[in-house]
CSV table of C-alpha atoms in Angstrom, one decimal:
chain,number,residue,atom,x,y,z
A,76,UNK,CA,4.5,145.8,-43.5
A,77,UNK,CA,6.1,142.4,-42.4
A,78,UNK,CA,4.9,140.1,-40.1
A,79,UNK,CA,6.9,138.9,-37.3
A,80,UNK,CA,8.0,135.6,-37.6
A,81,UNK,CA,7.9,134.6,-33.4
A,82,UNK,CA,3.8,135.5,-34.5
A,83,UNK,CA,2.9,133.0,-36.8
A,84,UNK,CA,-0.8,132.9,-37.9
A,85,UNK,CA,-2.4,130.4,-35.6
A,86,UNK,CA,-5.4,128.4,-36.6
A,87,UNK,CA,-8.2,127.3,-34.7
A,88,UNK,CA,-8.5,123.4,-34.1
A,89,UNK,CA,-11.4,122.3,-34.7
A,90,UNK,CA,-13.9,118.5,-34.1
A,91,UNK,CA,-17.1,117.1,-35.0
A,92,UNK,CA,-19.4,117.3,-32.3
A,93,UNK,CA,-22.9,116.1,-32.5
A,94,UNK,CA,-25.2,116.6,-29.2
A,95,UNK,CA,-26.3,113.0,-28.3
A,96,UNK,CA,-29.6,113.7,-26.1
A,97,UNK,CA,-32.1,114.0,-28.5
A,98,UNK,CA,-33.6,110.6,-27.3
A,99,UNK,CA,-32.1,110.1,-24.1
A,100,UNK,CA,-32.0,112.8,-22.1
A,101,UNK,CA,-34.4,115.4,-23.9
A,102,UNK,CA,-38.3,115.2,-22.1
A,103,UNK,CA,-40.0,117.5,-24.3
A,104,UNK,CA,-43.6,118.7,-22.7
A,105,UNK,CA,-43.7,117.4,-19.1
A,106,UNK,CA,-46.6,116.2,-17.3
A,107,UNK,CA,-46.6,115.5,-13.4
A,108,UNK,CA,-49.1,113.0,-13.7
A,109,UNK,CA,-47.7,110.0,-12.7
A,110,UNK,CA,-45.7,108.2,-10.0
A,111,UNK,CA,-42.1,107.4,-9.5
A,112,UNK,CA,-43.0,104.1,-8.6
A,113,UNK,CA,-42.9,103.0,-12.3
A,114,UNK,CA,-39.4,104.9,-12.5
A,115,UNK,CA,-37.8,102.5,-10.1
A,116,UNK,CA,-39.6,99.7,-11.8
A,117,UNK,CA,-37.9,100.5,-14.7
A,118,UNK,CA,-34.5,100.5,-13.2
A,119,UNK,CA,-34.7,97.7,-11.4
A,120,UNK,CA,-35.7,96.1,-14.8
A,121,UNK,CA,-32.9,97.5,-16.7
A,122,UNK,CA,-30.4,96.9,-14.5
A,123,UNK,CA,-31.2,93.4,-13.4
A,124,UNK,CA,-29.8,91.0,-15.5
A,125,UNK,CA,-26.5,93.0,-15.6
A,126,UNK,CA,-26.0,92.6,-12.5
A,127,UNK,CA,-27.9,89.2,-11.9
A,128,UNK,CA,-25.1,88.1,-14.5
A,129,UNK,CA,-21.9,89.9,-12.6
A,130,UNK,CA,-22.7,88.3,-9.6
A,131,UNK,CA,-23.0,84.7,-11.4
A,132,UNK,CA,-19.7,85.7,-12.7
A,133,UNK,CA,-18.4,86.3,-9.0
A,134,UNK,CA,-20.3,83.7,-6.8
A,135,UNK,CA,-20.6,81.1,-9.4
A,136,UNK,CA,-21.2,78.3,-6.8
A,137,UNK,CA,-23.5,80.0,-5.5
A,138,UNK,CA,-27.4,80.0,-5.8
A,139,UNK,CA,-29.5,83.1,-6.9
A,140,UNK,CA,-32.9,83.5,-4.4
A,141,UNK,CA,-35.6,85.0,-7.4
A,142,UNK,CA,-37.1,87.5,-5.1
A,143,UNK,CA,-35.7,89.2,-1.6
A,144,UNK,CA,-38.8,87.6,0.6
A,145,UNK,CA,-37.7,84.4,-0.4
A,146,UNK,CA,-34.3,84.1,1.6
A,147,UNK,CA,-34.8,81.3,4.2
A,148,UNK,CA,-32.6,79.3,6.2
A,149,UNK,CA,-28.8,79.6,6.4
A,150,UNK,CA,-27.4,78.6,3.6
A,151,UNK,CA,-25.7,81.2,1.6
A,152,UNK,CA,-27.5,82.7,-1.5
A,153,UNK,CA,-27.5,86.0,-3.0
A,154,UNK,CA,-30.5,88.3,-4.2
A,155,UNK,CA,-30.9,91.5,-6.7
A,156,UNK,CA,-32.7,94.7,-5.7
A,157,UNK,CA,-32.8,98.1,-5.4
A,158,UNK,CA,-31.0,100.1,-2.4
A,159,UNK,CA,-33.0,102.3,-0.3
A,160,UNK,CA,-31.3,103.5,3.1
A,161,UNK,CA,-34.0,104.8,5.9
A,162,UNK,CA,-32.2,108.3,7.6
A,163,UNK,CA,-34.1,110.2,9.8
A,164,UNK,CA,-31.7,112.9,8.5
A,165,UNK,CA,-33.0,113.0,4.5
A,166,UNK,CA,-35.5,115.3,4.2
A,167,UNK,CA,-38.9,115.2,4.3
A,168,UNK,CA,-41.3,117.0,1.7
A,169,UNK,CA,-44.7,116.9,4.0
A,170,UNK,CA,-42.4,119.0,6.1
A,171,UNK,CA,-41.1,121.2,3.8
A,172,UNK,CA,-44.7,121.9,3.1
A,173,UNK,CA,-46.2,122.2,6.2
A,174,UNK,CA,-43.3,125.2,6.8
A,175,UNK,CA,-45.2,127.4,3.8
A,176,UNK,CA,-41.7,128.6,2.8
A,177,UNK,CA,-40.8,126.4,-0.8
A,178,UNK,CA,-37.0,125.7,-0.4
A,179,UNK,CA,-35.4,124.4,-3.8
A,180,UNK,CA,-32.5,123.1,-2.5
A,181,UNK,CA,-33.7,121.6,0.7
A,182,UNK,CA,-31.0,118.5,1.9
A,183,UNK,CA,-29.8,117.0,4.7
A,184,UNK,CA,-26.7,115.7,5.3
A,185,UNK,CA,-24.9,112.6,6.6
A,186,UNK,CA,-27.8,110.0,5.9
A,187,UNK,CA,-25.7,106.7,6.8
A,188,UNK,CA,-24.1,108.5,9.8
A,189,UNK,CA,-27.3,108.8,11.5
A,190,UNK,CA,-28.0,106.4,14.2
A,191,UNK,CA,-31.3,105.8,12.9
A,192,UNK,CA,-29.5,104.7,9.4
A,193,UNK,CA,-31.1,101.4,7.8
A,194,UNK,CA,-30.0,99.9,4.6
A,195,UNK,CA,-32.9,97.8,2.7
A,196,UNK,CA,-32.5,95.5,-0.6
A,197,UNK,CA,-36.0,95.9,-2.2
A,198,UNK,CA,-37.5,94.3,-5.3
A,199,UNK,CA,-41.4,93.7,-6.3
A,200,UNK,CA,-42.0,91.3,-3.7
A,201,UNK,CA,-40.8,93.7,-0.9
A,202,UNK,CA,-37.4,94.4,1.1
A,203,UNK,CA,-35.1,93.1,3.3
A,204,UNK,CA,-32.8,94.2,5.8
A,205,UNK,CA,-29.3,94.5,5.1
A,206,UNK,CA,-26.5,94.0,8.4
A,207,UNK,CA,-23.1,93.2,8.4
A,208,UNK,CA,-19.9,95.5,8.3
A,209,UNK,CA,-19.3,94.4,4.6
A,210,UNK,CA,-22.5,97.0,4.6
A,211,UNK,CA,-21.1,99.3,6.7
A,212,UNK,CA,-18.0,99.9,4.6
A,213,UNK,CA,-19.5,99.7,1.4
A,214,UNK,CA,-20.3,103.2,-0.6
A,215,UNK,CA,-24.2,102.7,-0.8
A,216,UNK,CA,-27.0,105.2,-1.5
A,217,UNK,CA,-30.8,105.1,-1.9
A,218,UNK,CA,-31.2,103.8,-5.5
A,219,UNK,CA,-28.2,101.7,-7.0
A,220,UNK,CA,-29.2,98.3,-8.5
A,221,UNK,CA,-26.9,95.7,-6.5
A,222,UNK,CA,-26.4,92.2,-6.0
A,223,UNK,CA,-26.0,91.0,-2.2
A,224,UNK,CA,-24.3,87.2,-0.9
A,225,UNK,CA,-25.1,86.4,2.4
A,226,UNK,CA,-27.2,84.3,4.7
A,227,UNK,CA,-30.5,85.1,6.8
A,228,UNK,CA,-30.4,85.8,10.2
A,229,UNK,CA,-32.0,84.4,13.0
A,230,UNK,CA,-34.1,87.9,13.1
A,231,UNK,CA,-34.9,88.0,9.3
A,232,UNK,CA,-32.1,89.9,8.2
A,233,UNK,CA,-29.7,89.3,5.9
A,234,UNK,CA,-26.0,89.2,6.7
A,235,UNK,CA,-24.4,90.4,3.7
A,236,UNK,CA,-20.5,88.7,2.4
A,237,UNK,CA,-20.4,90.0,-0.4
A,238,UNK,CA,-21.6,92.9,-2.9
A,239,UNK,CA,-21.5,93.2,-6.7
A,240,UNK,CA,-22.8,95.4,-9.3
A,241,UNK,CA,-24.1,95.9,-12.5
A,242,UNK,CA,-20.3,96.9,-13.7
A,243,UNK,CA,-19.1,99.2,-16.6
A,244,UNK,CA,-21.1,98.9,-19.5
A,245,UNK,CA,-19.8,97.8,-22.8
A,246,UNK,CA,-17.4,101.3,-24.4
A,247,UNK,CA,-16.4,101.9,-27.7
A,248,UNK,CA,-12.5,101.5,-29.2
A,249,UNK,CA,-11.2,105.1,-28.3
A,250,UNK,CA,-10.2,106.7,-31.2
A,251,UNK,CA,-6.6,107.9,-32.4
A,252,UNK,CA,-5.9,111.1,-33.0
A,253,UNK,CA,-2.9,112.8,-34.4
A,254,UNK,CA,-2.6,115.7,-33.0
A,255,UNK,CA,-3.2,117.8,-30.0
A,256,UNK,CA,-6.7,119.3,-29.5
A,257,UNK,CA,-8.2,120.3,-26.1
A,258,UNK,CA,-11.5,120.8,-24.4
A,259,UNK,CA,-12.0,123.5,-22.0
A,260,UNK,CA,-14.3,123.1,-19.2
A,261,UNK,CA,-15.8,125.7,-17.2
A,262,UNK,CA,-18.3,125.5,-14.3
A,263,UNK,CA,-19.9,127.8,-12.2
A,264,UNK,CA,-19.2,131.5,-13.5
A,265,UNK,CA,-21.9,132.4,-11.4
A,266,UNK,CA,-22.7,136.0,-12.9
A,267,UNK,CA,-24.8,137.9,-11.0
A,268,UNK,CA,-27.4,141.4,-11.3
A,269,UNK,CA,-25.1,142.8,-8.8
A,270,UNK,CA,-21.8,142.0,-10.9
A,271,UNK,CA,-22.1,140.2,-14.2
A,272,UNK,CA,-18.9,140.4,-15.5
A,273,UNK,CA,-16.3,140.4,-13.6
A,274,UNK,CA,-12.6,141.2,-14.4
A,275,UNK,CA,-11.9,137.3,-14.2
A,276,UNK,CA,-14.4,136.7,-16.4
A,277,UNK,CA,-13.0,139.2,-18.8
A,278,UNK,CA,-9.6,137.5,-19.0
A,279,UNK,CA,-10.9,134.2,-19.1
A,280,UNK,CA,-12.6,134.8,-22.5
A,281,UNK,CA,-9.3,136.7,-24.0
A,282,UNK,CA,-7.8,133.6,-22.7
A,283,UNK,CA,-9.9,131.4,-24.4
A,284,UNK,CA,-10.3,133.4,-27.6
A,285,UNK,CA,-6.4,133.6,-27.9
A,286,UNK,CA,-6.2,137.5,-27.7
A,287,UNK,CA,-4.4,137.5,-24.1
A,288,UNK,CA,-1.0,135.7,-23.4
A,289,UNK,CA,2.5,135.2,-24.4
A,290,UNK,CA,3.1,133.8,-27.8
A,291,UNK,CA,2.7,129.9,-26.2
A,292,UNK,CA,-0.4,130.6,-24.3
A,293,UNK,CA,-2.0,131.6,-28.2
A,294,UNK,CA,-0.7,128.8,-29.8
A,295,UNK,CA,-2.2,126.7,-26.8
A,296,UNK,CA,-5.9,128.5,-26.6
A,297,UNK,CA,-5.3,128.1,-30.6
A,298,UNK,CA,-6.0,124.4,-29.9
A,299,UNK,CA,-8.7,124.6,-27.8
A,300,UNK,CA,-11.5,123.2,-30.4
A,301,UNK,CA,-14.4,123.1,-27.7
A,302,UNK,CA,-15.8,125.3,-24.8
A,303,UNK,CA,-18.3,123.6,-22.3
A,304,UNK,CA,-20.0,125.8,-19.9
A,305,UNK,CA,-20.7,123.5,-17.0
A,306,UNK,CA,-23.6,124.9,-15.2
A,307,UNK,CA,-24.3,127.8,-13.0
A,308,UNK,CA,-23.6,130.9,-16.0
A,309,UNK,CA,-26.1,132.8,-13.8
A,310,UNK,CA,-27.2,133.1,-10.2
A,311,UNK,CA,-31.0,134.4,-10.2
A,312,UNK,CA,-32.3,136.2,-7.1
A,313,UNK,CA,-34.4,134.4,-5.2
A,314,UNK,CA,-38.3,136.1,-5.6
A,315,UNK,CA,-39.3,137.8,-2.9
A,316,UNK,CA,-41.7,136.1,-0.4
A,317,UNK,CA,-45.3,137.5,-0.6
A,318,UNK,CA,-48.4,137.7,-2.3
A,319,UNK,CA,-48.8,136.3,-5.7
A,320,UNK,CA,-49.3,139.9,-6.8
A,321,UNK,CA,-46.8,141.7,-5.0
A,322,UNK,CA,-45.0,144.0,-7.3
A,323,UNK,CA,-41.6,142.5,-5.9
A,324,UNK,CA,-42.4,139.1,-6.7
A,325,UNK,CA,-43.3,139.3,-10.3
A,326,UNK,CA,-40.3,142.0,-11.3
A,327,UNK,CA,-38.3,140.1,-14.0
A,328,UNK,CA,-35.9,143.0,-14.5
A,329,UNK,CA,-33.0,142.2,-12.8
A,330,UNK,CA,-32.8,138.3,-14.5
A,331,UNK,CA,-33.7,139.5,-17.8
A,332,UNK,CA,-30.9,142.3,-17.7
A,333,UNK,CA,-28.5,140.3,-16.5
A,334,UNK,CA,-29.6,137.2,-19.6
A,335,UNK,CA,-29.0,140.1,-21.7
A,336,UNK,CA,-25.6,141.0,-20.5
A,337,UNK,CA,-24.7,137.1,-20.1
A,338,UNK,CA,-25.7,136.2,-23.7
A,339,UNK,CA,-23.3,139.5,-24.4
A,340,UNK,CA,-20.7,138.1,-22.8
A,341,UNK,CA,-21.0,134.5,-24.1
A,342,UNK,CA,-21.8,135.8,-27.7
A,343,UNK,CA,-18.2,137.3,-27.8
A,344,UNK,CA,-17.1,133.6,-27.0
A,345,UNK,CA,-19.2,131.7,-29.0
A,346,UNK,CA,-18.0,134.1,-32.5
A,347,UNK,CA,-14.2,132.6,-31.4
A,348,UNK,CA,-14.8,128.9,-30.8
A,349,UNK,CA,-17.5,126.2,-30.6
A,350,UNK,CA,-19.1,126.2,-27.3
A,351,UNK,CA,-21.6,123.9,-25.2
A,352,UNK,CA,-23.8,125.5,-22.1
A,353,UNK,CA,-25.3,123.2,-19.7
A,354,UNK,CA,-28.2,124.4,-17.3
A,355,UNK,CA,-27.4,123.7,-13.4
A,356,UNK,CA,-28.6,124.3,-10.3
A,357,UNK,CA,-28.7,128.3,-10.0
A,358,UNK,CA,-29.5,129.1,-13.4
A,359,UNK,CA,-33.5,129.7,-15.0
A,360,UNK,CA,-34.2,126.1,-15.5
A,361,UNK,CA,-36.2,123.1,-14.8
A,362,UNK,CA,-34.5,122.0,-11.4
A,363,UNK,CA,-35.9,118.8,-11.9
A,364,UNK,CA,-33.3,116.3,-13.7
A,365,UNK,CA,-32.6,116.0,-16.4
A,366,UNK,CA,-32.9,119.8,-16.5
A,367,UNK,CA,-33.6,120.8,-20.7
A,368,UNK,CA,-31.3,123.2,-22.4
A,369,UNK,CA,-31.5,126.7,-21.7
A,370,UNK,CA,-34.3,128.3,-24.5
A,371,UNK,CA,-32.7,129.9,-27.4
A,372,UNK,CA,-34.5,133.1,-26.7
A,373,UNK,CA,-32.3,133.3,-23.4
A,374,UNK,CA,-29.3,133.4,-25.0
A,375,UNK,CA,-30.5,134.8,-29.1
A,376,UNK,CA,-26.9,136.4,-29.7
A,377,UNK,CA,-25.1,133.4,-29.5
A,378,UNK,CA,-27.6,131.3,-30.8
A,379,UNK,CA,-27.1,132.9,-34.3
A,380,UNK,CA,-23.0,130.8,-34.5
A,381,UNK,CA,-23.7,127.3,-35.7
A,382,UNK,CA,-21.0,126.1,-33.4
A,383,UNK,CA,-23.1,127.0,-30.5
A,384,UNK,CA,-25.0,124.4,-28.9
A,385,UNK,CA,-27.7,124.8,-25.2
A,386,UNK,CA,-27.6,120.8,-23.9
A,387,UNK,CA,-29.0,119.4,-21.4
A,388,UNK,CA,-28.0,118.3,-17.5
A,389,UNK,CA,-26.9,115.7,-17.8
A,390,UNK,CA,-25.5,115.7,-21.3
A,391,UNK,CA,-24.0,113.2,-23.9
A,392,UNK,CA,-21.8,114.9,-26.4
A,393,UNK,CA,-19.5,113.3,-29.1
A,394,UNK,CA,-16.7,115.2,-30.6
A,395,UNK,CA,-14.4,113.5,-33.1
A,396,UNK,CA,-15.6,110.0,-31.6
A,397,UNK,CA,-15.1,110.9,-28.0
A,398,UNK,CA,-17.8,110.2,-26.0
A,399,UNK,CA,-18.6,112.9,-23.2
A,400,UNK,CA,-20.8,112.6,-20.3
A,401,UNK,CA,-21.2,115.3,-18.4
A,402,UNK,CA,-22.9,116.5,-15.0
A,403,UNK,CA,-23.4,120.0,-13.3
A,404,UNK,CA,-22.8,118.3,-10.3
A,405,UNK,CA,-26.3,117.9,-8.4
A,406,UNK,CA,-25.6,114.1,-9.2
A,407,UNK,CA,-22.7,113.8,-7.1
A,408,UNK,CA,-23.3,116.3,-4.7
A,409,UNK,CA,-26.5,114.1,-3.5
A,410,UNK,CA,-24.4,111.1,-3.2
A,411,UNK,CA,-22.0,113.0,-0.8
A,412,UNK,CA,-24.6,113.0,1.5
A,413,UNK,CA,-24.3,109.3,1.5
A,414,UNK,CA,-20.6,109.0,1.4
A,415,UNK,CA,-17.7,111.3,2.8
A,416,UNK,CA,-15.2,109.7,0.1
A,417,UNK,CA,-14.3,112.4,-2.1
A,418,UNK,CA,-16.5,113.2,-4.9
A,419,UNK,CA,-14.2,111.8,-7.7
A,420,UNK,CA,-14.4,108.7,-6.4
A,421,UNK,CA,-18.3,108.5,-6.3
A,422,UNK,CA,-18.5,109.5,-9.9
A,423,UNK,CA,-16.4,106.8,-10.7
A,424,UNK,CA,-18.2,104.1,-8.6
A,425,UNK,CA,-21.8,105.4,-10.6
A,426,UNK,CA,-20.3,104.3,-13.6
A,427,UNK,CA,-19.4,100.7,-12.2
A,428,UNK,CA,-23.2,100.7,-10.8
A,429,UNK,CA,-24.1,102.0,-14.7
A,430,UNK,CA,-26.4,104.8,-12.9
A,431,UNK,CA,-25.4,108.3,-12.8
A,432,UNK,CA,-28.3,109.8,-10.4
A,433,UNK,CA,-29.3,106.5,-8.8
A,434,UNK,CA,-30.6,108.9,-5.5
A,435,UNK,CA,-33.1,110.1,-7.7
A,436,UNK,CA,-36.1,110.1,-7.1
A,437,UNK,CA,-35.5,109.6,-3.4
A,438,UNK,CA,-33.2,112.9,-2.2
A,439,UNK,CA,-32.7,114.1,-5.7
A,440,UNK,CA,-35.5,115.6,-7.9
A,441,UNK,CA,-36.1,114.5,-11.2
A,442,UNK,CA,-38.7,114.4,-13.5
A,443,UNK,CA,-41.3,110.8,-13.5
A,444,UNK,CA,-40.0,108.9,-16.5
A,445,UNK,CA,-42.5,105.8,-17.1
A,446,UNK,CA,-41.4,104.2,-20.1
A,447,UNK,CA,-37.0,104.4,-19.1
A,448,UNK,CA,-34.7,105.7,-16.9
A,449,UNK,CA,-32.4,107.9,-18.5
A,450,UNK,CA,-30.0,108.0,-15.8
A,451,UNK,CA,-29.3,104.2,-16.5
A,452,UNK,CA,-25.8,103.7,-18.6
A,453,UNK,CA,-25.8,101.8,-21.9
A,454,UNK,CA,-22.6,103.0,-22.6
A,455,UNK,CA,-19.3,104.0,-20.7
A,456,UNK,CA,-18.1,107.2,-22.0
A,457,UNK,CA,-14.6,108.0,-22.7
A,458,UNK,CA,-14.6,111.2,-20.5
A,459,UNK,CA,-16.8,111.8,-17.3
A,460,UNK,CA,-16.9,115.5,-16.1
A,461,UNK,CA,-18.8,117.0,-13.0
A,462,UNK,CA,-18.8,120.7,-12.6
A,463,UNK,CA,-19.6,123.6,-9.3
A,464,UNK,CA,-17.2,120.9,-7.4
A,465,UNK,CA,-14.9,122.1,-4.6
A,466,UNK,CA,-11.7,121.7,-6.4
A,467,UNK,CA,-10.1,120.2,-9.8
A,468,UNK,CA,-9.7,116.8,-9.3
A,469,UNK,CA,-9.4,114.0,-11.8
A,470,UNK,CA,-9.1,110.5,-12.0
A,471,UNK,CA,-9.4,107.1,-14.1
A,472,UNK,CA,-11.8,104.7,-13.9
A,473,UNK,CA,-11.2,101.3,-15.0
A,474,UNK,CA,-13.7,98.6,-16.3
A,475,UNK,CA,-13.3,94.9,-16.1
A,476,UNK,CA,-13.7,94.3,-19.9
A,477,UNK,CA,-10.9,97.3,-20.5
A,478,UNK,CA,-12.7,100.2,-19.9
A,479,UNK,CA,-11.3,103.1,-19.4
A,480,UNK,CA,-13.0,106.5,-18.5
A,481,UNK,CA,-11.1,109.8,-17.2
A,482,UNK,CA,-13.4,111.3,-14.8
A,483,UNK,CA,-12.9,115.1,-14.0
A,484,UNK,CA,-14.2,117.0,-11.1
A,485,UNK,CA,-14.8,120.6,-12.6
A,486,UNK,CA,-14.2,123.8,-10.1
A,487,UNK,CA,-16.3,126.5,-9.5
A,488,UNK,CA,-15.2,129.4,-11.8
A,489,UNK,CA,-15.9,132.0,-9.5
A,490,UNK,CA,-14.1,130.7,-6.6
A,491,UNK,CA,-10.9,128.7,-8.5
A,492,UNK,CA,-10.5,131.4,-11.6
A,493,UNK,CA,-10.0,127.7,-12.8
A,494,UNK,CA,-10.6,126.4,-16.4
A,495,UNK,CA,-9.8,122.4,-17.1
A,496,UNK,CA,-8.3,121.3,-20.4
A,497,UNK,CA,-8.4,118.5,-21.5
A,498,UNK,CA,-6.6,116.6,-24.2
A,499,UNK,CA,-8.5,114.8,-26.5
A,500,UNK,CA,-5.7,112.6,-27.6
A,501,UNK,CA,-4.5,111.6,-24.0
A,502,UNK,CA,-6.9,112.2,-22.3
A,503,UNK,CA,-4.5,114.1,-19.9
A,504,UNK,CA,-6.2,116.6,-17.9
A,505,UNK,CA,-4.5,119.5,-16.2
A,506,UNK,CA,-6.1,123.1,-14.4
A,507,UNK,CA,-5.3,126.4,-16.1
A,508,UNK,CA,-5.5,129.3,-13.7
A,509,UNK,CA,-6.7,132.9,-14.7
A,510,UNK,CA,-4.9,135.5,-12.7
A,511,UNK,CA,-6.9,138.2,-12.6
């Protein structure tokens, strides 16, 4: 029998990839211990000089005040602390427990557009108030490191000129590639006990897998070398409310069916092409960032293809030399609650502050690092993604030293039947729809 020549045998592209998290983002046994003062500590420490030096850099005539309490007088100088905005609108955890009902996802919303809205500058030595419309203007939330120019007011403000940040950490030379290879990027597939795989589910792993499509759409999935799941694979039921013992509360049917049937449905993936799975918001996981990477006995079928990998949230990943950070999204959705610019744009301004989740531990819950903050970048990436957004949306970022980061807003799977690719040589982005 002959082959048709318009069919040619495709081959599967493939890269390198080596998870990046052991040491970073990884907690191992957690204990609930200690504070979160020492977390901030930390930041404020590792973040500092960087931008202690940017704003030498900026305001070089200009004097540095060691410590916030120390601004006297009018002549301008500038200081280095953390942000923490004062909303009567962020929520409150004494009240969340005085209702008896646990919420895990309990926000406000609009924290800088309340009238009670306060923006502080605090180091060791204590805070200060910041005023001015510079302040006003400025994308700000609880958390980010930040240098401030200004003078003190005649009420013991400070009337801020002028703001500067840490700024894009140092990035490695992007490296050339000669040929096309793409990354596919998928948030938010939100299966459910209800319905866990739904026809546009179905298509979107022929799609990827290369068994659905015209004769271009093959040779295209054919150089797709790396699936990354960005959060939300499943969508537990909430436990019923009740007694410890109520029959209800402790059934684990449902969610383990439905792990069975996603790890099914993954595994036929996983046998096809390398693939990544992030934890997020909805799925069984730690909700406290960094969340840890879904156990292998969750998902045992694909576990058993060695190009299968469970990371963390957030989660560093290199493939071929490309450095990948990527986000299921809590991250920026907190800092929307500070901001109404759209959520590409705050992702992009985190890596000029060189924090990812600088609202945490304030409106974002994360787990009390004493030693580092994780969150803190050492490193630009080459590629920022955030998934369970609104819509596809992408973007550059651009350093002052030549850096250069494409940052990706990743949609919802279940509402966009949208997978990103992106090209690892380019770093061109574009959103491939799956008709179902």
């Amino acid at each position: 029998m002959s082959v048709d020549a318009t069919y040619p045998s495709l081959n599967r592209a493939s890269v390198a990839a080596t998870d990046d998290t052991t040491n970073v983002f990884r907690t191992g046994r957690r204990t609930y211990g200690q504070q979160f003062d020492e977390l901030y500590s930390q930041r404020l420490r590792e973040l500092k000089p960087a931008a202690s030096e940017a704003a030498s850099q900026r305001w070089p005539q200009v004097r540095l005040t060691p410590t916030v309490l120390n601004v006297e007088g009018p002549e301008p100088t500038y200081i280095v602390g953390t942000v923490f905005i004062d909303s009567g609108s962020k929520p409150s955890t004494l009240q969340q427990v005085e209702s008896e009902r646990w919420v895990s996802n309990l926000h406000g919303s609009g924290y800088r557009e309340a009238s009670d809205s306060v923006v502080f500058l605090e180091d060791e030595s204590g805070r200060i108030r910041l005023v001015g419309k510079n302040v006003e203007k400025a994308i700000l939330a609880s958390g980010i490191i930040m240098a401030a120019l200004g003078v003190e007011t005649a009420e013991g403000d400070f009337e801020v000129a002028d703001l500067c940040f840490a700024r894009m950490a140092p990035q490695s030379p992007l490296p050339e590639m000669a040929e096309d290879k793409y990354v596919a990027l998928v948030s938010g597939l939100a299966m459910t006990p209800d319905r866990p795989i739904s026809l546009a589910l179905q298509l979107l792993a022929e799609t990827l897998c290369g068994t659905l499509g015209s004769n271009q759409t093959q040779q295209l999935a054919a150089r797709i070398a790396q699936v990354v799941l960005v959060g939300n694979t499943m969508v537990l039921p909430p436990a019923p409310l009740g007694h410890a013992e109520d029959a209800r509360a402790n059934d684990r049917t449902p969610a383990a069916k439905l792990a069975k049937q996603a790890d099914d449905f993954l595994a036929d993936i996983a046998a096809n092409i390398p693939m990544a799975v992030m934890p997020g918001a909805d799925d069984p996981a730690d909700i406290s960032l960094p969340q840890q990477p879904l156990p292998r006995s969750l998902l045992m079928q694909c576990a058993q293809y060695s190009g299968f990998q469970s990371l963390t949230n957030p989660a560093m990943l290199h493939l071929d030399g490309l450095q990948f950070l990527g986000s299921s999204g809590q991250n920026v959705d907190d800092l929307r609650r500070y901001s109404q610019e759209p959520n590409k744009l705050l992702a992009a301004a985190s890596l000029g502050w060189r924090h990812i989740a600088p609202t945490a531990p304030d409106t974002l819950w994360c787990y009390p690092f004493t030693t580092h903050d994780p969150f803190v970048l050492h490193a630009t990436p080459h590629v920022y993604f955030v998934g369970n957004q609104d819509k596809f949306d992408s973007m550059v970022a651009s350093g002052p030293d030549g850096q250069h980061t494409r940052v990706i807003m990743v949609p919802r799977f279940a509402d966009s039947h949208q997978v990103v690719l992106l090209n690892m040589r380019t770093l061109e982005c574009t959103a491939l729809e799956i008709a179902a």
